[in-house]
Coordinates of C-alpha atoms and ligand atoms in Angstrom, one line a residue:
X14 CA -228.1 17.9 -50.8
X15 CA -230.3 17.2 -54.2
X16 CA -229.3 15.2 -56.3
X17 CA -226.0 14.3 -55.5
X18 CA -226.6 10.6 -56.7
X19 CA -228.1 11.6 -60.2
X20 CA -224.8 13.8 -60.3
X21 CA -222.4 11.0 -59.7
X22 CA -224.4 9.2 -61.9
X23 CA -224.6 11.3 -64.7
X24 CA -220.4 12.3 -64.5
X25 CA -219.6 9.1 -63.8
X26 CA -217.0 8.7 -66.7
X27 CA -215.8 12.0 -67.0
X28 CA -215.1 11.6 -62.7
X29 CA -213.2 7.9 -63.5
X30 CA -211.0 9.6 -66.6
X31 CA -209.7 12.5 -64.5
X32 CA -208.5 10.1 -61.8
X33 CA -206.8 7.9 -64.4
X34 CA -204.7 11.5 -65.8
X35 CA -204.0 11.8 -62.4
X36 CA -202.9 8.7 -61.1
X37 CA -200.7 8.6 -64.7
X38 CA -198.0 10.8 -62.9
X39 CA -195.5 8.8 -60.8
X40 CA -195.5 11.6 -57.8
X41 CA -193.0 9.6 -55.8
X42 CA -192.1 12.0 -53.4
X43 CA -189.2 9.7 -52.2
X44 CA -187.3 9.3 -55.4
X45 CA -185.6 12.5 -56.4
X46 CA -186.0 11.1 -59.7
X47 CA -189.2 12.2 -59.8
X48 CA -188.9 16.0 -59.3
X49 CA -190.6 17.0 -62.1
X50 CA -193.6 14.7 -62.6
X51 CA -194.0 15.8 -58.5
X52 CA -194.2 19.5 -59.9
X53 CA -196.4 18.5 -63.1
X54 CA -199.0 16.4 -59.9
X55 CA -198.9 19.2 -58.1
X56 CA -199.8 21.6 -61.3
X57 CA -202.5 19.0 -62.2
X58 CA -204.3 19.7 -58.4
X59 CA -203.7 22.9 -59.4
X60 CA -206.2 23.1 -62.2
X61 CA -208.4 20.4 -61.4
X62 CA -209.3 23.0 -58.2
X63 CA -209.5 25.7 -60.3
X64 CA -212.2 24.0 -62.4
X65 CA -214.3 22.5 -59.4
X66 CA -215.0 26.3 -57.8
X67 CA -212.1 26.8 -56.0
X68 CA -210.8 30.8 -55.7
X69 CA -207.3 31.3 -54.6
X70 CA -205.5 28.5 -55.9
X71 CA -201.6 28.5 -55.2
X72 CA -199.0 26.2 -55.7
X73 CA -196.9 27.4 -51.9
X74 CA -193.2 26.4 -52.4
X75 CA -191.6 24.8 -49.5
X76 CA -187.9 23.7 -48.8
X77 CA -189.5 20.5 -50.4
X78 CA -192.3 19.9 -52.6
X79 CA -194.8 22.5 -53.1
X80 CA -198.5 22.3 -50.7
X81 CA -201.6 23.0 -53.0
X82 CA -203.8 25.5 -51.1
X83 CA -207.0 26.9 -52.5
X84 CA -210.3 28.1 -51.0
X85 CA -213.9 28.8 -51.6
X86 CA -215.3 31.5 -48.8
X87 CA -218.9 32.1 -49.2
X88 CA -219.4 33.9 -45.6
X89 CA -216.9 34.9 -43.1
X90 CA -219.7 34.0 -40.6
X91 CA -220.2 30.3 -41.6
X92 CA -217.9 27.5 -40.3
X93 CA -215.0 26.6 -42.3
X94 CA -213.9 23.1 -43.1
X95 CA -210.1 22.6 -44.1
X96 CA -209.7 19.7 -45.9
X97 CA -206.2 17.9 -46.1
X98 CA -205.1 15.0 -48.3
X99 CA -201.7 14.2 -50.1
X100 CA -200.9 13.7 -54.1
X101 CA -197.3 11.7 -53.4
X102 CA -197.5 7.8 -53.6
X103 CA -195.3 5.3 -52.1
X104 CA -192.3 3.8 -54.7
X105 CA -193.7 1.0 -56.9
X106 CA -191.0 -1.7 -56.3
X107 CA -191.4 -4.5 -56.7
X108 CA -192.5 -3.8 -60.4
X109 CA -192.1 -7.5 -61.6
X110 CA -195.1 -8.0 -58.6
X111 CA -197.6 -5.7 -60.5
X112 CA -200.0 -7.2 -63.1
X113 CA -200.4 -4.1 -64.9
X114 CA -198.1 -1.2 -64.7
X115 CA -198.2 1.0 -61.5
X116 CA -199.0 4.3 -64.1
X117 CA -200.8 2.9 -67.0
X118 CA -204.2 2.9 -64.7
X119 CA -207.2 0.0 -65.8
X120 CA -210.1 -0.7 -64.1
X121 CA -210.5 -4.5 -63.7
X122 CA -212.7 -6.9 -61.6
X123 CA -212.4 -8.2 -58.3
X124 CA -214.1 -10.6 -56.0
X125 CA -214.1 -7.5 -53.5
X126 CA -215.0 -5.0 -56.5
X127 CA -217.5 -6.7 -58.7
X128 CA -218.4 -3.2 -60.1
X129 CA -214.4 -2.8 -60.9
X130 CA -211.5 -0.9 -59.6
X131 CA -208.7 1.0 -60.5
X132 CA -205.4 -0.5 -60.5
X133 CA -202.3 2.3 -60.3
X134 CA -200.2 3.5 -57.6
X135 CA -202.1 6.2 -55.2
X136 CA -205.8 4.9 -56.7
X137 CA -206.3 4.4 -52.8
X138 CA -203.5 6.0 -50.9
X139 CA -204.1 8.5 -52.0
X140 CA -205.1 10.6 -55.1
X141 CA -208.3 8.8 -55.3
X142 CA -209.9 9.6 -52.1
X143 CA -208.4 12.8 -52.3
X144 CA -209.8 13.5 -55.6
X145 CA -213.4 12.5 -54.2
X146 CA -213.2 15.9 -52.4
X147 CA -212.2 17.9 -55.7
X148 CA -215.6 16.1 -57.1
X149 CA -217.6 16.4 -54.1
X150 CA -216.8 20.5 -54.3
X151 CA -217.4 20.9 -58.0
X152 CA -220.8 19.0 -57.4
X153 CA -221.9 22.3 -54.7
X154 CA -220.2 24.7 -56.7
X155 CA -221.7 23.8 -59.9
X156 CA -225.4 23.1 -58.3
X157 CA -225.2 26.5 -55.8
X158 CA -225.0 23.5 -52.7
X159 CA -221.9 24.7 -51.3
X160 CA -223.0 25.5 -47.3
X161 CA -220.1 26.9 -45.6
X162 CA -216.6 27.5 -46.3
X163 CA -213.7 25.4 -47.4
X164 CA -210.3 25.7 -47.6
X165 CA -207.6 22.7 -49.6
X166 CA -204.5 22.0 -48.5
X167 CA -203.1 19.0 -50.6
X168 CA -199.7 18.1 -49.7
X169 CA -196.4 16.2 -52.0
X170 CA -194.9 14.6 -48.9
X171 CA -197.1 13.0 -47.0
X172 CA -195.4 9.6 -47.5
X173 CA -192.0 11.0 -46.3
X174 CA -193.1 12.6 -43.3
X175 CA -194.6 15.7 -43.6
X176 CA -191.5 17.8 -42.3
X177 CA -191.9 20.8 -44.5
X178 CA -195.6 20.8 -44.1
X179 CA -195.3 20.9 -40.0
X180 CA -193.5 24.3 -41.2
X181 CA -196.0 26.0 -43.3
X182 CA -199.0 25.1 -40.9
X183 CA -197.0 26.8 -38.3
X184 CA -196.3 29.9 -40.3
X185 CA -199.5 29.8 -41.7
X186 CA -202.4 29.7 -38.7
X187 CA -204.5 32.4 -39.6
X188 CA -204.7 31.1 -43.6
X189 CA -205.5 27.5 -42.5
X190 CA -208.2 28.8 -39.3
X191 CA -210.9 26.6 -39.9
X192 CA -213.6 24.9 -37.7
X193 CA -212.9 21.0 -38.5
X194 CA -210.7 18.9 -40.6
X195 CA -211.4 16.7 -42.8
X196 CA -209.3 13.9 -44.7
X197 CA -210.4 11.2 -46.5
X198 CA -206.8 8.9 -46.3
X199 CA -207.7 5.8 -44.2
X200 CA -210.1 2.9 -45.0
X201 CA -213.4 1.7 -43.6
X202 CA -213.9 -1.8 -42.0
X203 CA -216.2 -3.4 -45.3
X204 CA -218.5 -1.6 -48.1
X205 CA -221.5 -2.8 -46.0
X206 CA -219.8 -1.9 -42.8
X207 CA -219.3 2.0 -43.0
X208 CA -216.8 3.1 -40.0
X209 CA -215.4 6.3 -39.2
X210 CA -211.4 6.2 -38.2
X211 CA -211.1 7.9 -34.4
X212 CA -207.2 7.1 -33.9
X213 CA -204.4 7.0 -35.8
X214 CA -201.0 5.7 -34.3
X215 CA -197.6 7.3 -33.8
X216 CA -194.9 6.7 -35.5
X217 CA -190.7 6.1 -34.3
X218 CA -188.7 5.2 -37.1
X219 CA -185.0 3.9 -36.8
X220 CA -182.1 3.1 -38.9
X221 CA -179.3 1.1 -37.4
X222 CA -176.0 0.1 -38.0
X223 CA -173.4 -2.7 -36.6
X224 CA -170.1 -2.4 -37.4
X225 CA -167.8 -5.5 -36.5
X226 CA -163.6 -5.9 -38.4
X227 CA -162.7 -3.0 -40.2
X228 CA -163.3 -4.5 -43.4
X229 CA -165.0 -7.4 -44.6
X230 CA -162.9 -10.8 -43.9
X231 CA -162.7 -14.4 -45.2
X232 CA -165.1 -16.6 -42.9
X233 CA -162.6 -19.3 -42.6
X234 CA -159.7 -17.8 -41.6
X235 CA -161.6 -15.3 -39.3
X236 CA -164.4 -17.0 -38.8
X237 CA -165.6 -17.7 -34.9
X238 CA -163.0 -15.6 -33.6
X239 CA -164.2 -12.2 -34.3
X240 CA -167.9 -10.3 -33.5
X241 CA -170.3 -11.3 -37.2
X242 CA -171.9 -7.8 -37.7
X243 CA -175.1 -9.9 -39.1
X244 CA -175.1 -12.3 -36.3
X245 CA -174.9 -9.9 -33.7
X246 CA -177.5 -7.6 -35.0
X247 CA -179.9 -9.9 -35.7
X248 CA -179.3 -11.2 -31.9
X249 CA -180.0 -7.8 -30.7
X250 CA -183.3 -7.5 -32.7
X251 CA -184.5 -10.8 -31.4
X252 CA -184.2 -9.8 -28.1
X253 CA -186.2 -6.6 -28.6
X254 CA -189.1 -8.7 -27.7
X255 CA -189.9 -11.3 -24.9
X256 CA -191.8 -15.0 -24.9
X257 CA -194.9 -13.0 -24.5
X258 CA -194.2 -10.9 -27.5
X259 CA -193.8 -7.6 -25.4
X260 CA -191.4 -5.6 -26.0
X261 CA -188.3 -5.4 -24.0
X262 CA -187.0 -1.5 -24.3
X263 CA -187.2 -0.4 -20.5
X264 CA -190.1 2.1 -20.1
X265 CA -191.2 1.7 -23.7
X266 CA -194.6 0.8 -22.2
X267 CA -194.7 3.4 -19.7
X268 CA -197.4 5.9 -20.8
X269 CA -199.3 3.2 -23.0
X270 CA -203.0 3.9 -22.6
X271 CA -204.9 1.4 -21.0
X272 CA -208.1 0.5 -22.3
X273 CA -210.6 -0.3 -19.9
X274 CA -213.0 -3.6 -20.0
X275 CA -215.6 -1.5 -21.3
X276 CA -213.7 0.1 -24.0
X277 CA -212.2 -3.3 -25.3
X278 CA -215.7 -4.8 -25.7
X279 CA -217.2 -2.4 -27.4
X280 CA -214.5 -2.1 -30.0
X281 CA -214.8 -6.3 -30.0
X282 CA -218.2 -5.6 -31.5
X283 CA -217.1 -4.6 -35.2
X284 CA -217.2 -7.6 -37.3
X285 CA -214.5 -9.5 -37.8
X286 CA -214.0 -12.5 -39.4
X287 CA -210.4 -14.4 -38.3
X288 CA -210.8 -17.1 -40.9
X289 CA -211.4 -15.0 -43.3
X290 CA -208.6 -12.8 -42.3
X291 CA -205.7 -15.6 -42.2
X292 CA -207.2 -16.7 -45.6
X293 CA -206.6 -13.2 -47.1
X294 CA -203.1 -13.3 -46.1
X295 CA -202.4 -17.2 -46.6
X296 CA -201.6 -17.8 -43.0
X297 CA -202.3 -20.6 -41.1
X298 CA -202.6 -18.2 -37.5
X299 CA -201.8 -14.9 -36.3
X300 CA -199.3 -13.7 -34.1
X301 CA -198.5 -10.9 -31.8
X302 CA -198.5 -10.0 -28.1
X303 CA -200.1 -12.3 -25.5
X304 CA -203.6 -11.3 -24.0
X305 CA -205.0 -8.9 -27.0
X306 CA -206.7 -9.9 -30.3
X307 CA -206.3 -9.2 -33.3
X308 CA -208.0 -6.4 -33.6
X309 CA -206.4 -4.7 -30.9
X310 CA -202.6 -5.7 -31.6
X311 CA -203.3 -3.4 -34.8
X312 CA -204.6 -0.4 -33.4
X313 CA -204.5 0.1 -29.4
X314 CA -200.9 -2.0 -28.9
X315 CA -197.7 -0.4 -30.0
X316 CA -195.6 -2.6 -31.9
X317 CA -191.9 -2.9 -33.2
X318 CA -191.4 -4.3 -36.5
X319 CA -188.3 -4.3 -38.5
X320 CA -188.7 -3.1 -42.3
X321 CA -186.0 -3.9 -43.6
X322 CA -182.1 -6.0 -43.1
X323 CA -179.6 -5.7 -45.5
X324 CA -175.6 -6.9 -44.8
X325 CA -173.1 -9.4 -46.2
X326 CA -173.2 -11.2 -49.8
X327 CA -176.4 -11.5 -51.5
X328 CA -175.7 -11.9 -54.5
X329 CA -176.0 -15.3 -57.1
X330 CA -174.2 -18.2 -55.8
X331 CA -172.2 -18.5 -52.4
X332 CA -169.6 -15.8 -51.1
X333 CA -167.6 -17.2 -47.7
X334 CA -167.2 -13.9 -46.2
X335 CA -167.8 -11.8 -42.7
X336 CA -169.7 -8.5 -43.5
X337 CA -167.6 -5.8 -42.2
X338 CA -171.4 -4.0 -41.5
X339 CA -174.9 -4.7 -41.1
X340 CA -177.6 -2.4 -41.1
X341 CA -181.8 -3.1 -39.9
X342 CA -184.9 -0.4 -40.8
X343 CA -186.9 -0.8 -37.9
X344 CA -190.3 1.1 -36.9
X345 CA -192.1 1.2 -33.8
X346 CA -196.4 2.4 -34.1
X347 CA -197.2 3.9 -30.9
X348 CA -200.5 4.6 -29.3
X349 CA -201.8 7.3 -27.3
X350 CA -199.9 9.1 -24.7
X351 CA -196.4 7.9 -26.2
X352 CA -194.2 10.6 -27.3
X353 CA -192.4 9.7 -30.2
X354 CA -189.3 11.9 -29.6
X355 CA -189.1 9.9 -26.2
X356 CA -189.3 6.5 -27.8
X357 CA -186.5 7.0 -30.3
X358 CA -184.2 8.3 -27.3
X359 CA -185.3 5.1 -25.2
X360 CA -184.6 2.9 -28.5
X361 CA -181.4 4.6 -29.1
X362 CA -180.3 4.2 -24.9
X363 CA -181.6 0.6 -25.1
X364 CA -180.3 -0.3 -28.4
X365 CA -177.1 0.6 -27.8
X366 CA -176.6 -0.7 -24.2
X367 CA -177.1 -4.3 -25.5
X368 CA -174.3 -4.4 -28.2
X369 CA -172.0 -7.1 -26.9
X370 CA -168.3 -6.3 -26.9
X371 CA -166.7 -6.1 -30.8
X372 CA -169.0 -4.1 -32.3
X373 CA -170.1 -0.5 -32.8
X374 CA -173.6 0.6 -33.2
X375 CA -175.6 3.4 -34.3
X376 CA -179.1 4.5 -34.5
X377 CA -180.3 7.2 -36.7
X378 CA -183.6 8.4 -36.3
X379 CA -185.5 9.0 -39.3
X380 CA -189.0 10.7 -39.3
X381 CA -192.0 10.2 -36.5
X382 CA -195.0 11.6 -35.1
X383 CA -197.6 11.5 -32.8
X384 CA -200.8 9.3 -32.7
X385 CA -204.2 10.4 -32.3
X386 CA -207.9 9.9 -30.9
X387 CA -210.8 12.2 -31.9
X388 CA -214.0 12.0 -29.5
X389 CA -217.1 10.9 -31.0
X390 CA -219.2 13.3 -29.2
X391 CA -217.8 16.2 -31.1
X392 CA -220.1 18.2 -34.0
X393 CA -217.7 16.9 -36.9
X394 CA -217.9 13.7 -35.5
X395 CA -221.6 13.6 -35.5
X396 CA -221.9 15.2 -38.7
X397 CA -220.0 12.1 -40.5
X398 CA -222.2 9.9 -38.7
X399 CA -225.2 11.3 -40.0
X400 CA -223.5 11.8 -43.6
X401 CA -222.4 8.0 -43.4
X402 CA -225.5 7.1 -42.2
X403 CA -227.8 8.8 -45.4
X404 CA -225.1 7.6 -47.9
X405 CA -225.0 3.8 -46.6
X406 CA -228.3 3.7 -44.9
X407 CA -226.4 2.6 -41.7
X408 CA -224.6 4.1 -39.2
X409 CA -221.2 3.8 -39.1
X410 CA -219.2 2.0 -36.2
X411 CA -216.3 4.2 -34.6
X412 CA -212.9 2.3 -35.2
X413 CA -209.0 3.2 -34.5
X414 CA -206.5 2.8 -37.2
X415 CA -203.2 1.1 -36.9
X416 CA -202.0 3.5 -39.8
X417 CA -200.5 6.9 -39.0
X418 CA -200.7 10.6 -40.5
X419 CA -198.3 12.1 -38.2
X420 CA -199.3 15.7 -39.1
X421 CA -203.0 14.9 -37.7
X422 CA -201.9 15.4 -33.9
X423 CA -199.6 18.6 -35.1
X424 CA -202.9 20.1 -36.7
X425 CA -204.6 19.9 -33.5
X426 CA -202.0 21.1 -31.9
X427 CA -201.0 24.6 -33.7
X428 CA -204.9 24.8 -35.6
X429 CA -206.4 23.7 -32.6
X430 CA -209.2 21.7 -34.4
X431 CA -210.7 18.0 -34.4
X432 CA -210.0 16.1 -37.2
X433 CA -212.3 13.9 -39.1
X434 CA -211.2 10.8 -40.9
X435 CA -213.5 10.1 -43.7
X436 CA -211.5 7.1 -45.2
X437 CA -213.3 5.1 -48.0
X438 CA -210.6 2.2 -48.5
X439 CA -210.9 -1.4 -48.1
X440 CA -207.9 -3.1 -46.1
X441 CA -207.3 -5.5 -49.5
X442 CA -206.9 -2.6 -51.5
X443 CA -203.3 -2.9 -51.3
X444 CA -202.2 0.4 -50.2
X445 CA -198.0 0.5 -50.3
X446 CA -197.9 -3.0 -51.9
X447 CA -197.5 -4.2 -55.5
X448 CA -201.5 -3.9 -57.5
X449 CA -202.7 -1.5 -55.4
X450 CA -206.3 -0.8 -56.2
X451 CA -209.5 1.4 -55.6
X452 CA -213.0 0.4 -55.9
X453 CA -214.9 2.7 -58.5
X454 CA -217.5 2.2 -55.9
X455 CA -216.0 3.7 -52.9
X456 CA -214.7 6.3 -55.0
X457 CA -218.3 7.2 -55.8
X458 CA -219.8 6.6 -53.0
X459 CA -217.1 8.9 -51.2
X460 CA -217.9 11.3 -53.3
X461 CA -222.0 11.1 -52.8
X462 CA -221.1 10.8 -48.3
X463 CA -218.6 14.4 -48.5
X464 CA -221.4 16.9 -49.4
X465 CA -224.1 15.4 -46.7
X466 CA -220.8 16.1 -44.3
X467 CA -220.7 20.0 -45.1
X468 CA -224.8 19.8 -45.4
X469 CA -224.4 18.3 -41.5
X470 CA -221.8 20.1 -40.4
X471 CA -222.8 23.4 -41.1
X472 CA -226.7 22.7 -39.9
X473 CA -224.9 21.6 -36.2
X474 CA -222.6 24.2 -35.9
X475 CA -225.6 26.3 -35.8
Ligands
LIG530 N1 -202.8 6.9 -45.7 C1 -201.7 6.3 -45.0 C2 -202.0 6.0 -43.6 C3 -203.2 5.1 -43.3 C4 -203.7 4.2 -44.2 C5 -203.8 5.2 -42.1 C6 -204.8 3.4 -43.9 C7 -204.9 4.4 -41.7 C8 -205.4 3.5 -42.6 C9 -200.5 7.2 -45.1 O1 -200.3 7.7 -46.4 C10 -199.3 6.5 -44.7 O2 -198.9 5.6 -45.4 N2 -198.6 6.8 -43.6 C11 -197.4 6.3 -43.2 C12 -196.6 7.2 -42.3 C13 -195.7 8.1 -43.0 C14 -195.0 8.9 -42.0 C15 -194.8 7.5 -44.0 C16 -197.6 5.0 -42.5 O3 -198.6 4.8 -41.8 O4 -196.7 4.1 -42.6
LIG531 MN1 -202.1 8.3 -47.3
LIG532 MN1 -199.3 6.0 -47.6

């Protein structure tokens, strides 16, 4: 690829302005507040494909909001690289957290970022690295580089689940046929440690609900002599794991894979610093499930975390009072070989055989998916290496995500392709959380690594 560098260089400004129009829209997929700036975000992809080469470019209406699909077909006998990302963003709350507002995008300075980043909602997570791709294509389109086919499928609902998209990919095989995917949505381990994400988790998540007295009651004259909704449920949770931080659903572990010695010490190989990593969060230790590190608690282990507890008075002041209800979020990541479907059902059996007399309970399943390990053997694997490797002047170190993007696994599945996670993120950029940022160098540099991937790519599918 010639000249990719003096391209970035030389677009620089106009590449960092159309982010910030982009990352202007709140495209909280959500928040039905935000129907029409998620319609205007999608319109904005639209055009911004349009303009970098693309032919074909649709907005495809869903039951939700619309998928973006365009394409660029040069030779029916080249390969064909699909290449997913999402333009919805997580809700801003808590706004009072942010130093600048989550829409009015500025690049500032960080101890991480001393060339700057942009500070918006979705900068990382991820209109930014999806917007690297829109730049990486304009770059062969407009410089007669392009070396094989590609096809964009940018979705508005990534960050609720995916459900309508699961739809169109199965109605839609023989549109979205392609010979790798690609999806630049996950982060890498440090700027001068380039890494190529090879799993993603799966994903159970739960609502539940304890009901206790028919309507909330005065904690004096009831107190201690009828089932507290809050008391009970947050008994139950506590018991979902054990001294050894294991969790206690019966056969939740069942079809964990096991890594073997081999495996574990390799992946003990990428740096890590756990100072530095307590520091970042202002702990003074970690925690998590007896006889695996850190490392491997957030990627190979499933978990069980609960997201959210609401119930009772909460309000200014004191309220003496029983909640009638209490209610929990709770999400369990899975790993490899767990079916999420399963592991709801065995929450939901579990959960409700431990409710102590004088309560109902329910569980309501909300969205999930499967996890997900590409080989590192494979051509599009390689191909990032080698693409990593001439961008950063290193190779990159294979690494698993604790993350998920449930509708990886379904791709492989109905497409029956690898996919390849290209993710240029750092961990601190704040992904989901108040200041969320991306570094204006990653961005580039994201956009410099995509074109040696097609370049790669195409020459080892040969
Ligand atoms: N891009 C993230 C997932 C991610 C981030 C994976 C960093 C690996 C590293 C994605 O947008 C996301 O937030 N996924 C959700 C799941 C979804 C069903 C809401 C998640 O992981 O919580
Ligand atoms: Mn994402
Ligand atoms: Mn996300």
């Amino acid at each position: 690829m010639d000249n990719i560098k003096d391209y970035v260089n030389k677009n620089q400004e106009r590449f960092l302005n159309e982010l910030i129009e982009l990352l202007k829209l709140p495209s909280i997929s959500a928040d039905s507040a935000y129907k029409n700036d998620m319609l205007k975000t999608a319109n904005a992809v639209k055009a911004s494909l349009e303009n970098a080469g693309c032919d074909n470019v649709e907005i495809c209406q869903t039951d939700g909001y619309p998928i973006v699909y365009g394409e660029k077909i040069i030779d029916a006998k080249l390969p064909t690289i699909l290449v997913y990302g999402h333009y919805d963003v997580q809700p801003a709350d808590p706004l009072e957290l942010w130093t600048s507002p989550p829409f009015e995008p500025i690049i500032k300075k960080t101890e991480l970022h001393p060339d700057g980043a942009i500070f918006a909602r979705g900068a990382c997570d991820d209109k930014g690295q999806m917007y690297m791709h829109v730049k990486a294509l304009e770059f062969m389109t407009s410089t007669n580089q392009l070396p094989c086919n590609v096809k964009f499928m940018i979705e508005g609902e990534e960050e609720v689940g995916s459900v309508n998209l699961s739809t169109f990919v199965k109605n839609n095989r023989e549109k979205l046929k392609n010979d790798v995917i690609l999806i630049s949505d996950t982060g890498m381990i440090a700027k001068d440690v380039p890494s190529i994400t090879t799993g993603l988790r799966g994903l159970s998540y739960v609502e539940v609900e304890v009901t206790g007295p028919n309507r909330d009651l005065h904690s004096g004259l009831y107190g201690g002599a009828v089932a507290n909704p809050i008391n009970v449920l947050t008994k139950m949770i506590a018991s979902l794991h054990d001294e050894n931080n294991h969790i206690t659903i019966p056969g939740f572990y069942d079809k964990v894979e096991e890594l073997s010695k081999e495996e574990r010490n390799e992946m003990a190989k990428a740096p890590f610093s756990l100072d530095s990593y307590k520091k970042s969060l202002d702990i003074d230790d970690v925690y998590g499930e007896k006889g695996y590190t850190t490392n491997e608690r957030n990627s190979i282990r499933p978990t069980l975390d609960v997201n959210g507890i609401w119930g009772g008075y909460i309000g200014e002041g004191a309220k003496t009072v029983i909640a009638s209800k209490a209610f929990a979020k709770i999400s369990m990541r899975l790993v490899p070989h767990q079916d999420w479907e399963e592991i709801t059902q065995l929450f939901k059996t579990h959960f409700e055989s431990i409710a102590p007399e004088g309560v109902k309970v329910k569980v309501k399943p909300h969205h999930g998916g499967q996890g997900y390990v590409t080989p590192i053997d494979s051509i599009g694997y390689q191909a990032a290496s080698k693409a990593y490797e001439e961008s950063f002047g290193k190779k990159p170190i294979p690494q698993r995500s604790g993350g998920s993007i449930p509708i990886v696994a379904l791709f492989e599945q109905e497409l029956k392709s690898k996919t390849i996670l290209m993710g240029f993120g750092l961990d601190s950029d704040a992904i989901h959380s108040p200041n969320e940022h991306y570094g204006i160098w990653n961005y580039f540099k994201g956009i410099e690594t995509i074109p040696l991937f097609y370049k790669y790519f195409t020459e080892l599918s040969k």
